[in-house]
Structure formats: structure tokens, C-alpha cells
Short mmCIF file of C-alpha atoms in Angstrom, two decimals:
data_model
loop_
_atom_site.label_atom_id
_atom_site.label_comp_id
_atom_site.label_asym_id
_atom_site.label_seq_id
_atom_site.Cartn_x
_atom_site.Cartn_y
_atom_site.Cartn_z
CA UNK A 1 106.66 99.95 78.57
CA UNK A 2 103.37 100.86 77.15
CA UNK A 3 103.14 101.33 73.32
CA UNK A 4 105.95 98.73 72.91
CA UNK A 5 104.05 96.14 71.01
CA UNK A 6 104.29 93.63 73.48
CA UNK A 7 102.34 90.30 72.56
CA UNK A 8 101.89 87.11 74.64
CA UNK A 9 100.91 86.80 78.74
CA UNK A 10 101.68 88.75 81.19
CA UNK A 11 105.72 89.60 81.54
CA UNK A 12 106.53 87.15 84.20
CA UNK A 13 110.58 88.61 84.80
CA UNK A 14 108.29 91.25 86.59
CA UNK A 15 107.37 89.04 89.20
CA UNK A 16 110.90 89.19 91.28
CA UNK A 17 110.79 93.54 91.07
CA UNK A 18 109.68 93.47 94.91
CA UNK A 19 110.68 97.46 95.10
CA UNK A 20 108.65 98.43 91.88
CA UNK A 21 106.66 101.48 92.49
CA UNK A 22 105.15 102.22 89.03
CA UNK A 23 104.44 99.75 86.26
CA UNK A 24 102.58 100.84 82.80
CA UNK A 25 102.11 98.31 80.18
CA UNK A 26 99.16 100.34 78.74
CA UNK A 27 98.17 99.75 74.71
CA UNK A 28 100.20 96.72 73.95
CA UNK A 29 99.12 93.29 73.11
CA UNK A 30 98.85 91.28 76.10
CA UNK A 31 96.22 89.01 76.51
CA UNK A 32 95.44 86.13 79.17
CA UNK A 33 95.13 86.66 82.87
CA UNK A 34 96.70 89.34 84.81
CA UNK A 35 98.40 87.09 87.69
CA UNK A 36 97.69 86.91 91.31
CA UNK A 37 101.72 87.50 91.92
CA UNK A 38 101.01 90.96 90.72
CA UNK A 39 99.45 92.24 94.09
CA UNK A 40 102.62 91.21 95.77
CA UNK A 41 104.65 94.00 94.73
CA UNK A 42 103.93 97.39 96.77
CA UNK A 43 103.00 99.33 93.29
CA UNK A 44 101.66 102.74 94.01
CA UNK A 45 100.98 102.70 90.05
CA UNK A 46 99.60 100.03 87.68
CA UNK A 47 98.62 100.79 83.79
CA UNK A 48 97.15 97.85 82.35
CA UNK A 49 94.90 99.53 79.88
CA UNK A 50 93.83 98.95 76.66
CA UNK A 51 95.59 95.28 76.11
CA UNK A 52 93.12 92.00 75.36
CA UNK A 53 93.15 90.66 79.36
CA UNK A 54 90.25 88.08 80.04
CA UNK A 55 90.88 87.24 83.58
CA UNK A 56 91.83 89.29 86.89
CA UNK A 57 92.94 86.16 89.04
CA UNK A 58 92.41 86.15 92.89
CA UNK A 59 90.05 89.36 92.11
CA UNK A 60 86.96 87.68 92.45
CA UNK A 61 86.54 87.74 95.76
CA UNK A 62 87.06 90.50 98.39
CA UNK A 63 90.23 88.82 99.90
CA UNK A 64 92.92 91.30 101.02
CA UNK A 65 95.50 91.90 98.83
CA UNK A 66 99.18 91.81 100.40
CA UNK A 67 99.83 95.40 99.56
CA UNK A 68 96.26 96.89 98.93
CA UNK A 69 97.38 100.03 101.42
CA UNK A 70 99.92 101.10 98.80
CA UNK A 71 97.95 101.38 95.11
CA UNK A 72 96.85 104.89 94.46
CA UNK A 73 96.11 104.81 90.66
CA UNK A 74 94.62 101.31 89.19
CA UNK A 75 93.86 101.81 85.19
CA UNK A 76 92.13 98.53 83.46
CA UNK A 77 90.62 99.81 81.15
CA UNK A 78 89.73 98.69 77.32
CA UNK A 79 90.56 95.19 77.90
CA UNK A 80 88.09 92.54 78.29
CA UNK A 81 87.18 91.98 81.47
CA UNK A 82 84.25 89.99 82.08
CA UNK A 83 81.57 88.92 85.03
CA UNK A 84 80.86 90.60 87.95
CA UNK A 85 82.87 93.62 89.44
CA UNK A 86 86.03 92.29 91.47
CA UNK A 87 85.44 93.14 94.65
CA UNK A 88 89.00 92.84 96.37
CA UNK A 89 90.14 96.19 94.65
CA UNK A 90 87.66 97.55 97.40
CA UNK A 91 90.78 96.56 99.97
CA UNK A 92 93.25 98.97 98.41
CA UNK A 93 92.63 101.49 101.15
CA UNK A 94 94.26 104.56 99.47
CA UNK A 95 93.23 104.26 96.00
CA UNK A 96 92.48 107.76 94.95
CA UNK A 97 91.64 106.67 90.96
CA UNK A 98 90.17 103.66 89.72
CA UNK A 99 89.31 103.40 85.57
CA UNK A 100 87.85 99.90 84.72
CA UNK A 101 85.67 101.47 81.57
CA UNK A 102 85.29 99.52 78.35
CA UNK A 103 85.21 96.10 79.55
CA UNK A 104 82.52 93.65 80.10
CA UNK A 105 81.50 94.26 83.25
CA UNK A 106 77.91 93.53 84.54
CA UNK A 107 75.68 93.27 87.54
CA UNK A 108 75.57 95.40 90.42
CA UNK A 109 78.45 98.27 90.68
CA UNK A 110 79.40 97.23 94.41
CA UNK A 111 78.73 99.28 97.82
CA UNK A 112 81.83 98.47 99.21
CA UNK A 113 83.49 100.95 96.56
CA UNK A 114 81.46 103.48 99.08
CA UNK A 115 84.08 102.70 102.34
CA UNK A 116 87.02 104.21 99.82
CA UNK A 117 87.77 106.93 101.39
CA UNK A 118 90.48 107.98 99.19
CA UNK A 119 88.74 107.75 95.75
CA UNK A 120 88.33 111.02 93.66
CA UNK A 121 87.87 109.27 89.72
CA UNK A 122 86.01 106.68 89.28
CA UNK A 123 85.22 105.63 85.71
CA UNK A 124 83.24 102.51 84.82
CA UNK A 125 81.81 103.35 81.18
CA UNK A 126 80.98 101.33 78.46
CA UNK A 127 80.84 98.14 80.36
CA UNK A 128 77.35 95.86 81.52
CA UNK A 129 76.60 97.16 85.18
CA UNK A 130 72.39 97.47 85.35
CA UNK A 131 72.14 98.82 88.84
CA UNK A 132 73.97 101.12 91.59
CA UNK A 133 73.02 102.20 95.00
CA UNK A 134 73.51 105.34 97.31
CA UNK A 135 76.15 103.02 99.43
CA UNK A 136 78.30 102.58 96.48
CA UNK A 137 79.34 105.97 95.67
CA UNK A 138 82.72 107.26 97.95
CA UNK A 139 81.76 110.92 99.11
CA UNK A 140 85.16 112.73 97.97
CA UNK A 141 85.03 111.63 94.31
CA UNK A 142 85.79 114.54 91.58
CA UNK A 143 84.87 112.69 88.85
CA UNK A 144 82.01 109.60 88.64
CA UNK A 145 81.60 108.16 84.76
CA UNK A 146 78.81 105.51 84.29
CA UNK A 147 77.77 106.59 80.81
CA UNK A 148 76.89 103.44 78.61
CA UNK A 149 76.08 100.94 80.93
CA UNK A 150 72.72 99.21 81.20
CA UNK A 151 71.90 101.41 85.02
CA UNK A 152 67.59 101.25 85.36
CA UNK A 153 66.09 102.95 88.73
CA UNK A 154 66.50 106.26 89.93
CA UNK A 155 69.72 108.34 90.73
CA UNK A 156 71.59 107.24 94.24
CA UNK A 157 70.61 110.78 96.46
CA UNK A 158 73.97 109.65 98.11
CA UNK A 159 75.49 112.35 94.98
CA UNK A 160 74.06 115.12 96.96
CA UNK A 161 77.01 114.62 99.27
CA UNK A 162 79.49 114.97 97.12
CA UNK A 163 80.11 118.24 97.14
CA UNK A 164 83.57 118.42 95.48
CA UNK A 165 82.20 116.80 92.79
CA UNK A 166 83.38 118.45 88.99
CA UNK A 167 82.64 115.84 86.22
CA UNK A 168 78.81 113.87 86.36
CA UNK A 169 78.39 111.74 83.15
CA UNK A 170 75.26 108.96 83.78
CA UNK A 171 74.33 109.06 79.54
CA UNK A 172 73.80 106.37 77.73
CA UNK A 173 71.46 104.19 80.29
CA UNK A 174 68.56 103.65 81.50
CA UNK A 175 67.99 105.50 84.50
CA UNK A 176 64.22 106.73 84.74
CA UNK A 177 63.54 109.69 87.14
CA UNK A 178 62.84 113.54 87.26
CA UNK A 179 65.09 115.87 86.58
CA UNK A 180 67.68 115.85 89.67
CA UNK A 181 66.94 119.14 91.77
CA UNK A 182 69.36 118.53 94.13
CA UNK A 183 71.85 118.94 91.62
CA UNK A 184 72.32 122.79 93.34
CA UNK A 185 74.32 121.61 96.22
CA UNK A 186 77.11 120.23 93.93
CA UNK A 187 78.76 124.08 93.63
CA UNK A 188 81.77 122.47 91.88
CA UNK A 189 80.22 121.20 88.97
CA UNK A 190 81.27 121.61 85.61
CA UNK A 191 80.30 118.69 83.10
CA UNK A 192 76.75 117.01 83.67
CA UNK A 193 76.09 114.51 81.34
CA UNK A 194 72.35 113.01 81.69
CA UNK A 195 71.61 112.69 77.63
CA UNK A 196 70.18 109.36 76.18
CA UNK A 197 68.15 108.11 79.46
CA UNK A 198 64.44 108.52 80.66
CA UNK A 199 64.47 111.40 82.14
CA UNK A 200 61.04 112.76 82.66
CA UNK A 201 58.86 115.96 83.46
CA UNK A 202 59.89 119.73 83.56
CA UNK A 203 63.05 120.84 84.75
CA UNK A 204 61.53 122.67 87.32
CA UNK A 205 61.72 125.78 89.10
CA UNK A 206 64.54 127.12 90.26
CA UNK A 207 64.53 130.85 91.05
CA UNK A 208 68.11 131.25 91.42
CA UNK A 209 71.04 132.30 89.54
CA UNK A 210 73.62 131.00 91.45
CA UNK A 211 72.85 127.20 91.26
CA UNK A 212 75.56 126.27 88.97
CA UNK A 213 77.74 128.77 89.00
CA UNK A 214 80.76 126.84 87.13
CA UNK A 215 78.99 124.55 84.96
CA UNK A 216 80.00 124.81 81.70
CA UNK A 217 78.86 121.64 80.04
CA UNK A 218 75.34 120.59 80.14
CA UNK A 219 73.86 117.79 78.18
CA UNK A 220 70.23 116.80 78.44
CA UNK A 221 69.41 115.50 75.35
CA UNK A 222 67.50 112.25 74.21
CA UNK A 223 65.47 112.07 77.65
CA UNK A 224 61.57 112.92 77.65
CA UNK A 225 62.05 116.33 79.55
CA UNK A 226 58.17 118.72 78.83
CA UNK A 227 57.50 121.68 79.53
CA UNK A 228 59.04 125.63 78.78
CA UNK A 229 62.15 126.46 78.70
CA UNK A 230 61.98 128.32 82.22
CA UNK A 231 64.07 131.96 82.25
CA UNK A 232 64.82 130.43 85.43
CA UNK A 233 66.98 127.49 84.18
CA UNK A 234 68.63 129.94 82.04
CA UNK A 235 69.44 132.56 84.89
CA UNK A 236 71.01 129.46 87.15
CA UNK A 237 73.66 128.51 84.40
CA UNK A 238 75.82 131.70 86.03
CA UNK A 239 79.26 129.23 84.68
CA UNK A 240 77.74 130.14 81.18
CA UNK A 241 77.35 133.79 81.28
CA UNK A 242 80.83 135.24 81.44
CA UNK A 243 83.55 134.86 78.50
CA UNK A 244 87.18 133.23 79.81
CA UNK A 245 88.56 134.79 76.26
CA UNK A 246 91.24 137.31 78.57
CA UNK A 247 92.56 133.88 80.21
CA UNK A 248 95.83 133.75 79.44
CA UNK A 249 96.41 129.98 79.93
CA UNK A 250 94.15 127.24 78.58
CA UNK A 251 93.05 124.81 81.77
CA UNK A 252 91.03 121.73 81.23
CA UNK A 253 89.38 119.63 83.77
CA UNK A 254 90.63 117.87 86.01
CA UNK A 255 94.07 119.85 86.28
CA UNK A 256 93.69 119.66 90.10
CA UNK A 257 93.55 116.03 90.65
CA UNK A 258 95.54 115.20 87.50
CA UNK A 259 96.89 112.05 89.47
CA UNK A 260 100.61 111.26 88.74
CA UNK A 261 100.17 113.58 85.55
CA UNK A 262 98.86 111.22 83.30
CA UNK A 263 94.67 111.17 84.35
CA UNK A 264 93.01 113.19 81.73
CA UNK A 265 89.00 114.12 81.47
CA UNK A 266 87.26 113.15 78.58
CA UNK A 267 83.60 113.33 77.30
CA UNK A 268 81.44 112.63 74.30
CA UNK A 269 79.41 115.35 73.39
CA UNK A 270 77.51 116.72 70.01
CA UNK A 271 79.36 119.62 68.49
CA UNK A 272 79.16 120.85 65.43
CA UNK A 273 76.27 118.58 64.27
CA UNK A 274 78.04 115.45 64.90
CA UNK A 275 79.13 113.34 68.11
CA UNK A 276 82.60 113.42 68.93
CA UNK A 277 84.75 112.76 71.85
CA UNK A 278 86.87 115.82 73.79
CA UNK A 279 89.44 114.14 74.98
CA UNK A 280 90.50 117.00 77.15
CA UNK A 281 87.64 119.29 78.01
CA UNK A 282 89.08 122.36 78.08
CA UNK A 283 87.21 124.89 80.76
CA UNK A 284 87.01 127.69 77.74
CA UNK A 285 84.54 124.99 75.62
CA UNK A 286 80.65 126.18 77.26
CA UNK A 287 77.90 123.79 75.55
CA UNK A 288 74.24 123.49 76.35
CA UNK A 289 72.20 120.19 74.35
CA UNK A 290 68.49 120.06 75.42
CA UNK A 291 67.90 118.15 71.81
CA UNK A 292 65.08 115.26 71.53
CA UNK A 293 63.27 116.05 74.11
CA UNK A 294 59.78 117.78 74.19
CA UNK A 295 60.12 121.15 75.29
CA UNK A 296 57.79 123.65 73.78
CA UNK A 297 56.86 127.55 74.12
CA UNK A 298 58.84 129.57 73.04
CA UNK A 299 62.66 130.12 73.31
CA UNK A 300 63.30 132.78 75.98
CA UNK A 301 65.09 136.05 75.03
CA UNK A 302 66.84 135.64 77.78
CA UNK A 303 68.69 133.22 76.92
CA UNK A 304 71.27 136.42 75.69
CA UNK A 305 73.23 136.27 78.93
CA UNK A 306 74.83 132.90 78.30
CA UNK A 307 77.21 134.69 76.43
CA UNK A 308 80.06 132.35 76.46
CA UNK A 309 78.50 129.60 74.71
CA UNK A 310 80.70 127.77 72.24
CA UNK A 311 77.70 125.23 70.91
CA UNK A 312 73.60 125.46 71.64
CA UNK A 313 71.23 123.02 70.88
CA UNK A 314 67.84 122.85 70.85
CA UNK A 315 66.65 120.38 67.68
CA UNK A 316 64.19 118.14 67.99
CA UNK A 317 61.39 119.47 70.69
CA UNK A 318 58.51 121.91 70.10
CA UNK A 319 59.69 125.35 70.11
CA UNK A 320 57.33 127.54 68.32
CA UNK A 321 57.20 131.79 68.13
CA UNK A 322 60.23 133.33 66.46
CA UNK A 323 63.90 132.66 66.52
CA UNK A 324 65.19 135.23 69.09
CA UNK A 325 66.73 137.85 68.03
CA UNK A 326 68.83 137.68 71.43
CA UNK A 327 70.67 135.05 69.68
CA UNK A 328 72.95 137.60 67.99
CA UNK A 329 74.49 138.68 71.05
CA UNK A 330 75.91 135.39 71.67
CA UNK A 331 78.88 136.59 69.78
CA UNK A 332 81.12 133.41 70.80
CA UNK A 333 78.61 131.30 69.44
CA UNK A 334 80.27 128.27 66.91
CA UNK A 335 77.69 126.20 66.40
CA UNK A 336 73.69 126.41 66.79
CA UNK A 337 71.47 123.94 65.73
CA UNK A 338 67.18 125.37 66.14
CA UNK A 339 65.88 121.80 63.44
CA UNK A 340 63.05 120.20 63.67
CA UNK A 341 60.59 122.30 65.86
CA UNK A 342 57.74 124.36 65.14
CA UNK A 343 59.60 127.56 64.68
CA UNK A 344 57.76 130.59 62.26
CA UNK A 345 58.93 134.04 61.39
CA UNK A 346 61.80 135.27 59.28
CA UNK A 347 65.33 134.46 60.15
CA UNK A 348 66.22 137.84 62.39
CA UNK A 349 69.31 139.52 60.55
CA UNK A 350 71.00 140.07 63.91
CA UNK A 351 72.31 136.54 63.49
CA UNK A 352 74.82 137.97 61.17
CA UNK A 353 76.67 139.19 64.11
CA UNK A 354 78.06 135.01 64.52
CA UNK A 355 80.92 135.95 62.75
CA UNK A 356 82.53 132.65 64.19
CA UNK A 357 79.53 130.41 63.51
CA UNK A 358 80.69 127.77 61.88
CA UNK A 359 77.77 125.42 61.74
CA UNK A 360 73.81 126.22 61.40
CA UNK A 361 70.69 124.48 61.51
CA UNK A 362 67.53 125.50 60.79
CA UNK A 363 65.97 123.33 58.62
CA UNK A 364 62.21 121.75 59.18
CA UNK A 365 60.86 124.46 60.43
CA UNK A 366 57.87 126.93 59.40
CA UNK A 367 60.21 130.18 58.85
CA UNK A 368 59.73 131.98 56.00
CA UNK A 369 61.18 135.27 54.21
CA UNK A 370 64.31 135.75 52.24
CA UNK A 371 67.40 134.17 53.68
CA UNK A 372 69.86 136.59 55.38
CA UNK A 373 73.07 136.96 53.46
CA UNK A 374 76.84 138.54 54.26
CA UNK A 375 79.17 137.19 56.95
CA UNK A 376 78.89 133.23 57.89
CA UNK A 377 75.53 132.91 56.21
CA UNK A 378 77.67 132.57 52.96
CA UNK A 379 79.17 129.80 53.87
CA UNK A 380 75.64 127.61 55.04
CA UNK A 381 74.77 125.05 52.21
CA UNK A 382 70.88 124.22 51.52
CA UNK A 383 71.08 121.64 54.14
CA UNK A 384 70.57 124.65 56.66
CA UNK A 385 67.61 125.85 55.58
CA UNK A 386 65.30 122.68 54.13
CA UNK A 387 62.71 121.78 55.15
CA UNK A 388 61.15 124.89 55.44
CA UNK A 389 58.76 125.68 51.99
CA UNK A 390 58.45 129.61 52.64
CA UNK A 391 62.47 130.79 52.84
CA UNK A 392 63.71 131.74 49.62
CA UNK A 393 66.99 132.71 48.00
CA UNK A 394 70.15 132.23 48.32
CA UNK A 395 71.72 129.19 48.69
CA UNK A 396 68.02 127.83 47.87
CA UNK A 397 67.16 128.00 44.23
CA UNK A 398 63.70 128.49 45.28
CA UNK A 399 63.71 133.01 43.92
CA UNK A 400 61.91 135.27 46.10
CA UNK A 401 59.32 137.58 44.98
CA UNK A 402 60.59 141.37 43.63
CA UNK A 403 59.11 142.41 46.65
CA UNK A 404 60.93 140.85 49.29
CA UNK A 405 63.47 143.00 51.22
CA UNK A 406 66.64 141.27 52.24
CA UNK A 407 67.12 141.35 55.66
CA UNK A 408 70.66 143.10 56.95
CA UNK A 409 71.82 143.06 60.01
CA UNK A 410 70.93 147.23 60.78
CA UNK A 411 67.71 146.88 59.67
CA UNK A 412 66.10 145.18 63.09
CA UNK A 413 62.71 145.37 62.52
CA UNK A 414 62.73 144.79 58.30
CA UNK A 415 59.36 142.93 58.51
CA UNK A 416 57.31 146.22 59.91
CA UNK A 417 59.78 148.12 57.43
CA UNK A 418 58.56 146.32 54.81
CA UNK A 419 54.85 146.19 55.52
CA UNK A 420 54.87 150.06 55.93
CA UNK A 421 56.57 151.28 52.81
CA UNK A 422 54.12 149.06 51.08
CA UNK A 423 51.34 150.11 53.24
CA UNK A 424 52.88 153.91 51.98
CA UNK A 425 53.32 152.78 48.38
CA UNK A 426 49.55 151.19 48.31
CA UNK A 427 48.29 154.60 49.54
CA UNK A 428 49.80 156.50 47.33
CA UNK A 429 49.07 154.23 44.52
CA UNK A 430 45.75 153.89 45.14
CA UNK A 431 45.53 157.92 45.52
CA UNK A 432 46.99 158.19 41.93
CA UNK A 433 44.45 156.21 40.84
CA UNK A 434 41.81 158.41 41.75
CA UNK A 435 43.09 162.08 40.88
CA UNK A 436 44.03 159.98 37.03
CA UNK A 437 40.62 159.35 36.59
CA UNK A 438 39.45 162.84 37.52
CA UNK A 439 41.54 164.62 35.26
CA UNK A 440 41.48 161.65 32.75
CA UNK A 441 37.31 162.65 32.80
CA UNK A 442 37.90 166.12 32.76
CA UNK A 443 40.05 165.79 29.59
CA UNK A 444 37.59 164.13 27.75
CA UNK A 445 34.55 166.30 28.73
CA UNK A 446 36.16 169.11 27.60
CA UNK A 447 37.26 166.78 24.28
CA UNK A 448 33.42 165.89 23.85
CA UNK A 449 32.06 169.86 24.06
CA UNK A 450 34.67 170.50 21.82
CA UNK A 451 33.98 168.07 19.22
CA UNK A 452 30.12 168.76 19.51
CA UNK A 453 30.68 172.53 18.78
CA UNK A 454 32.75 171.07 15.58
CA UNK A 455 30.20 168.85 14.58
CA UNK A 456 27.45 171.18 14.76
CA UNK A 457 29.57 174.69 13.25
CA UNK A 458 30.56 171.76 10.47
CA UNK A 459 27.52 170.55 9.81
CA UNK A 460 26.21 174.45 9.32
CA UNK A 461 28.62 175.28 6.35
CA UNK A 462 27.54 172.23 4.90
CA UNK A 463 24.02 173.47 4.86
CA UNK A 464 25.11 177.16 3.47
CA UNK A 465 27.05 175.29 0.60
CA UNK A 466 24.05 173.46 -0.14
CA UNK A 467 21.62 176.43 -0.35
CA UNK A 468 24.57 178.59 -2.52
CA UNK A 469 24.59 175.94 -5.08
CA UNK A 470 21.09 175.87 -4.93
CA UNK A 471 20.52 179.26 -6.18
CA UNK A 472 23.17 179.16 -8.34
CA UNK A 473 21.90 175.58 -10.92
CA UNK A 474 17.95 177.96 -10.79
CA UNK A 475 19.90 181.44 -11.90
CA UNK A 476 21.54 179.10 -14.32
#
């Protein structure tokens, strides 16, 4: 019945269904308590999601429920749940997912969700919860969302043991520690969230390549990470290197523990210079944020090999050197965002090989040069490129000198191009300077003798008239 438009309190002709396996009343209208009479009907399924509940009666306390050993999927989410978590549900012995996110939740999340056995998803986002602890997290969950909660201390080590884990998303609190190193014994990874905490110091090194082999989402962005950006970390994203573009079906997360079909993986991520929300994450979709943070060096060339990356970005930290040119070989490459870091150099023209870029951010930088052109980079606006005083043409108005070169994508070194043919241009100019003057003085010395030897066989007729007429007036 979910999506009916259902107002009022809880439908109470449910109450005499005693052989009622599954029950969805997801996105409808009900408001009020959900009842105690509820947990007397052996549901293996119960969809209560995104309706205006207040009030889980009998749920406050961790009293057994009279069928707790039959509930396998428990959805409450985006209703309004207040106080503390109810710690009863931590009876219902073979609950394998549990979604209570978008409530109003608060306090501690509870240890006894730990002696679950059965739990794989466990989703609590967007409520109030401020702490957790190593006892509270079940070791055969797939999936653990805490992102947007108010969660200070350190990470529970308890996550090390969860090796089956796929989807980590902790963003969005307030959790203050070093980056998590033992991170590398959770080989099924795939989606770690960690942006918008207080993450601290370098990421460390690793010296492996084979430390996440599957991960294909990795979000660090808005912590207070320092330090390079180690070829190491780049080597251990192996999940990032290889292209899935021969895979003949699409698969998204969570596929293999998509309980009683409906369960579907979702996360918030930046793409494309703005937030948005993947409400299936499909395993094709590789992304790598390190933004606000304050790396600095410069980027690694290595960074090539991640070749299946879909979005990369690295705004906001302290980058400096040259954009790679390694970046061109990224050929899958939709989005790429380089703002706001110390960056200097001309934009390399191998870039034009992102013939599926659709997005690009460079600006407030110190690059400089004329602005490639052909392929995607005619379709950038000026909003790409601001922000950066020495970059000229187009889609700046700002005109570059006569002199510039534009750079294409076959010419790969057009900077020492350019400085040679002028450096062969100046030589030869200068040399044509030289042999004009010689002949120029040449010229006129021969001009001068010339005109003396004029002057002078001139100025001798002029005398010989003189003396003729002379003689002539005294004969006369």
C-alpha cells in the first residue's frame, strides 16, 4: 500500500492479519504512533518509511518483542522519530537490514546493535547520534551509513573486522582522527565516504598496490588532510585502474544483498561541480574527491594509471608545478576540477584527448599561455579559466600577443617549440642586422669617393671656364 495517499493513524483493520508476512506502507501520510500491536504479527517485512510518525510505542525499552525472531528487513526511515535509539529492535534476532535514517535520532548509537548477528545494512543518516563505539558495530555488515550525524571521537577499530564490508559512508560529522590505515584489510570495499569531518595529517605510506583493489568511490574532501599526494596512494587504488567499458551488464552496489529486491545503495557525492545524490551507484561510476583539504607538491604523473576515472577532484589544496600532462590519458575522464591551488605553466594540449569531458575547472590558478582550443575545450565558458590573469584567448576576451603559439594536441612540448624558433628567429635577426650595416657602409663609402671625385673634376672645369673667359674680355 505504499504511495496510496493514505492520511490519518496507523491502519488499525491490520491489527487482526496474524499470518501477514510483508507489510509496506512506505511514502504515504501517516502520522501518530506506530502501535505496540504491530510486533504481534510474525512480519518478516515492515516498510514504514517516509510517512510523518512521532512515536515508536513499547520501543523504548529493550523488552522482547513477541515475534522479534521473524523480522528480517525493518525500514523507518524519513519520518520523525525522535529521542534516543529504541533499543528493543536489538531483540529481532535475524534482522539482516535495518534503515532508521532521516529522523531525529540522538545520543549514543547503541552496542547492543553489535550482538546482531544477522545484520548486513545498517543506515542511520541524517539523524542526531553524537557518539558510537567498537561494541556497536555487528561484524557481517555490507553496508554501515552514519553520514550527517553529530559522531565526535575517533573511528570504532571494531571496522577492521568487517571484512565483507562494501559501502563506508561516516561524512558529514565530526569525527577527528588520522587517516584510517587499517582501512587495507577491508578487501571488499567499494564506496568510502570520510568527506566533511576532521580528518587530520598525511595519508600515509602505503607501499602497496593491492590495498583497495575494488574501490571505486573515494571521497576525502573537506577534512584537514597535509602533506603530498604520495605515488603510493595512487598505486593502492588498483579498483581505479582498469576500465569495466566491455561489461556487458550494468551492476550497481549492493546487487548481492539486495534484500527482498527492494534495498538499493545510495550516496551523495560531488560530480560535475555540484553535489548530487546517486541513488544507485552503479560499479562503472570511479570518482576520487581529495577537495578542501591541504595537500601540496605537486600532482604526481602517475596518477595516469587510474584510467577508469569518471570524475577527479582536487580544488581547493596547494598543488603547485604544472598540470600533468598524464591527465590526457585518462581518456574516460567526465569531469575534472584542478581550482583554487597554486598551479603555474600552460594548460598541456594533451588534455584535448577528454573528448567526453564534460565539465572543467581551472580557474584561480597561476597558469598562463594561450588557452587550448578544438574538441571539449569549445564548449568551457570563462568560468573555467578565471581567475588566472596570464591565460589568454578564447573564450576570454583578454587577446594574446601575435606571438603566442596555440597549443594542439601533437605539439607536446609547444613551450620549448616556441622558445626555440624564437631563439632561431632572434639569431638570425640579429645576424641581419649586422651584415645590413656592413654593406649599408660599404655602399656609402663607395657613394662618398664617388661624389668627392665629382666635386673635385667639377670644381676643375669651373676653374678652366673661368681662365677662358678671362683671356677672352683682355683679347677683347
Amino acid at each position: 500500500m505504499s504511495s496510496c495517499n493514505i492520511t490519518g493513524s496507523f491502519p488499525e483493520f491490520i491489527r487482526n492479519q496474524e499470518n501477514l508476512l510483508y507489510l509496506d506502507l512506505s511514502d504515504n501520510k501517516l502520522s501518530g504512533q506506530i502501535p505496540k500491536w504491530i510486533w504481534n504479527i510474525s512480519l518478516t517485512y515492515l516498510n514504514l518509511s517516509c510517512n510523518n510518525f512521532d512515536f515508536l510505542d513499547q520501543f523504548s525499552t529493550p523488552i522482547s518483542l513477541p515475534y522479534s525472531d521473524t523480522l528480517v528487513t525493518l525500514d523507518l526511515h524519513a519520518n520523525q522519530l525522535p529521542g534516543s535509539f529504541p533499543k528493543a529492535i536489538c531483540n529481532c534476532s535475524q534482522l539482516s537490514l535495518l534503515d532508521m535514517s532521516h529522523n531525529q535520532l540522538g545520543g549514543q548509537i547503541p552496542d547492543c546493535l553489535g550482538k546482531i548477528p544477522t545484520l548486513m545494512v545498517l543506515n542511520l543518516q541524517a539523524n542526531n547520534f553524537d557518539s558510537i563505539s567498537s561494541y556497536a558495530i555487528p561484524s557481517n555488515l555490507l553496508s554501515l551509513k552514519i553520514s550527517d550525524n553529530k559522531v565526535e571521537g575517533k573511528l570504532p577499530s571494531s571496522l577492521a573486522n568487517c571484512s565483507k564490508l562494501e559501502v563506508l559512508d561516516l561524512g558529514g560529522n565530526m569525527i577527528r582522527d588520522t587517516f584510517p590505515l587499517w582501512l587495507e584489510k577491508l578487501p571488499a570495499l567499494k564506496i568510502l565516504v570520510l568527506q566533511s569531518n576532521k580528518f587530520y595529517g598525511p595519508l600515509g605510506n602505503r607501499g602497496s598496490a593491492t590495498i583497495f583493489p575494488v574501490l571505486h568511490v573515494m571521497d576525502l574532501s573537506s577534512n584537514e588532510f597535509t602533506g603530498n599526494l604520495l605515488e603510493e596512494l595512487v598505486q593502492s587504488l588498483a579498483g581505479m585502474k582498469v576500465t569495466t567499458k566491455n561489461e556487458s551488464r550494468a551492476r550497481y552496489v549492493g546487487d548481492n544483498y539486495n534484500i527482498n529486491g527492494y534495498y538499493k545503495e545510495s550516496v551523495t557525492i560531488t560530480n560535475k561541480g555540484r553535489k548530487m545524490l546517486m541513488d544507485r551507484i552503479i560499479t562503472l561510476f570511479t570518482c576520487l574527491d581529495l577537495s578542501q583539504n591541504r595537500f601540496h607538491g605537486e600532482i604526481p604523473e602517475e596518477i595516469r594509471i587510474l584510467k577508469s576515472l569518471k570524475a577527479l577532484t582536487l580544488s581547493q589544496n596547494n598543488f603547485n608545478g604544472q598540470i600533468p600532462s598524464s591527465l590526457g590519458d585518462l581518456t574516460e575522464l567526465e569531469s575534472l576540477d584542478l581550482s583554487s591551488n597554486q598551479l603555474s605553466g600552460e594548460i598541456p594540449p594533451q588534455l584535448l584527448r577528454l573528448t567526453f569531458l564534460a565539465v572543467m575547472n581551472l580557474s584561480y590558478n597561476q597558469l598562463e599561455g594561450r588557452i587550448p582550443h578544438g574538441n571539449q575545450f569549445d564548449t568551457f565558458s570563462n568560468s573555467s579559466y578565471e581567475g588566472n590573469p596570464r591565460l589568454c584567448g578564447p573564450p576570454l576576451t583578454r587577446k594574446c600577443h601575435p606571438e603566442a603559439v596555440t597549443p594542439t594536441v601533437d605539439h607536446e612540448d609547444s613551450w620549448t617549440e616556441y622558445i626555440l624558433d624564437w631563439k632561431i628567429v632572434g639569431t638570425g635577426y640579429a645576424g641581419g642586422i649586422v651584415i645590413g650595416f656592413s654593406v649599408g657602409y660599404m655602399i656609402l663609402s663607395e657613394m662618398r669617393i664617388k661624389w668627392f671625385t665629382d666635386f673635385i673634376r667639377l670644381a676643375g672645369n669651373k676653374e678652366r671656364w673661368f681662365n677662358r673667359g678671362q683671356r677672352s674680355l683682355q683679347s677683347w
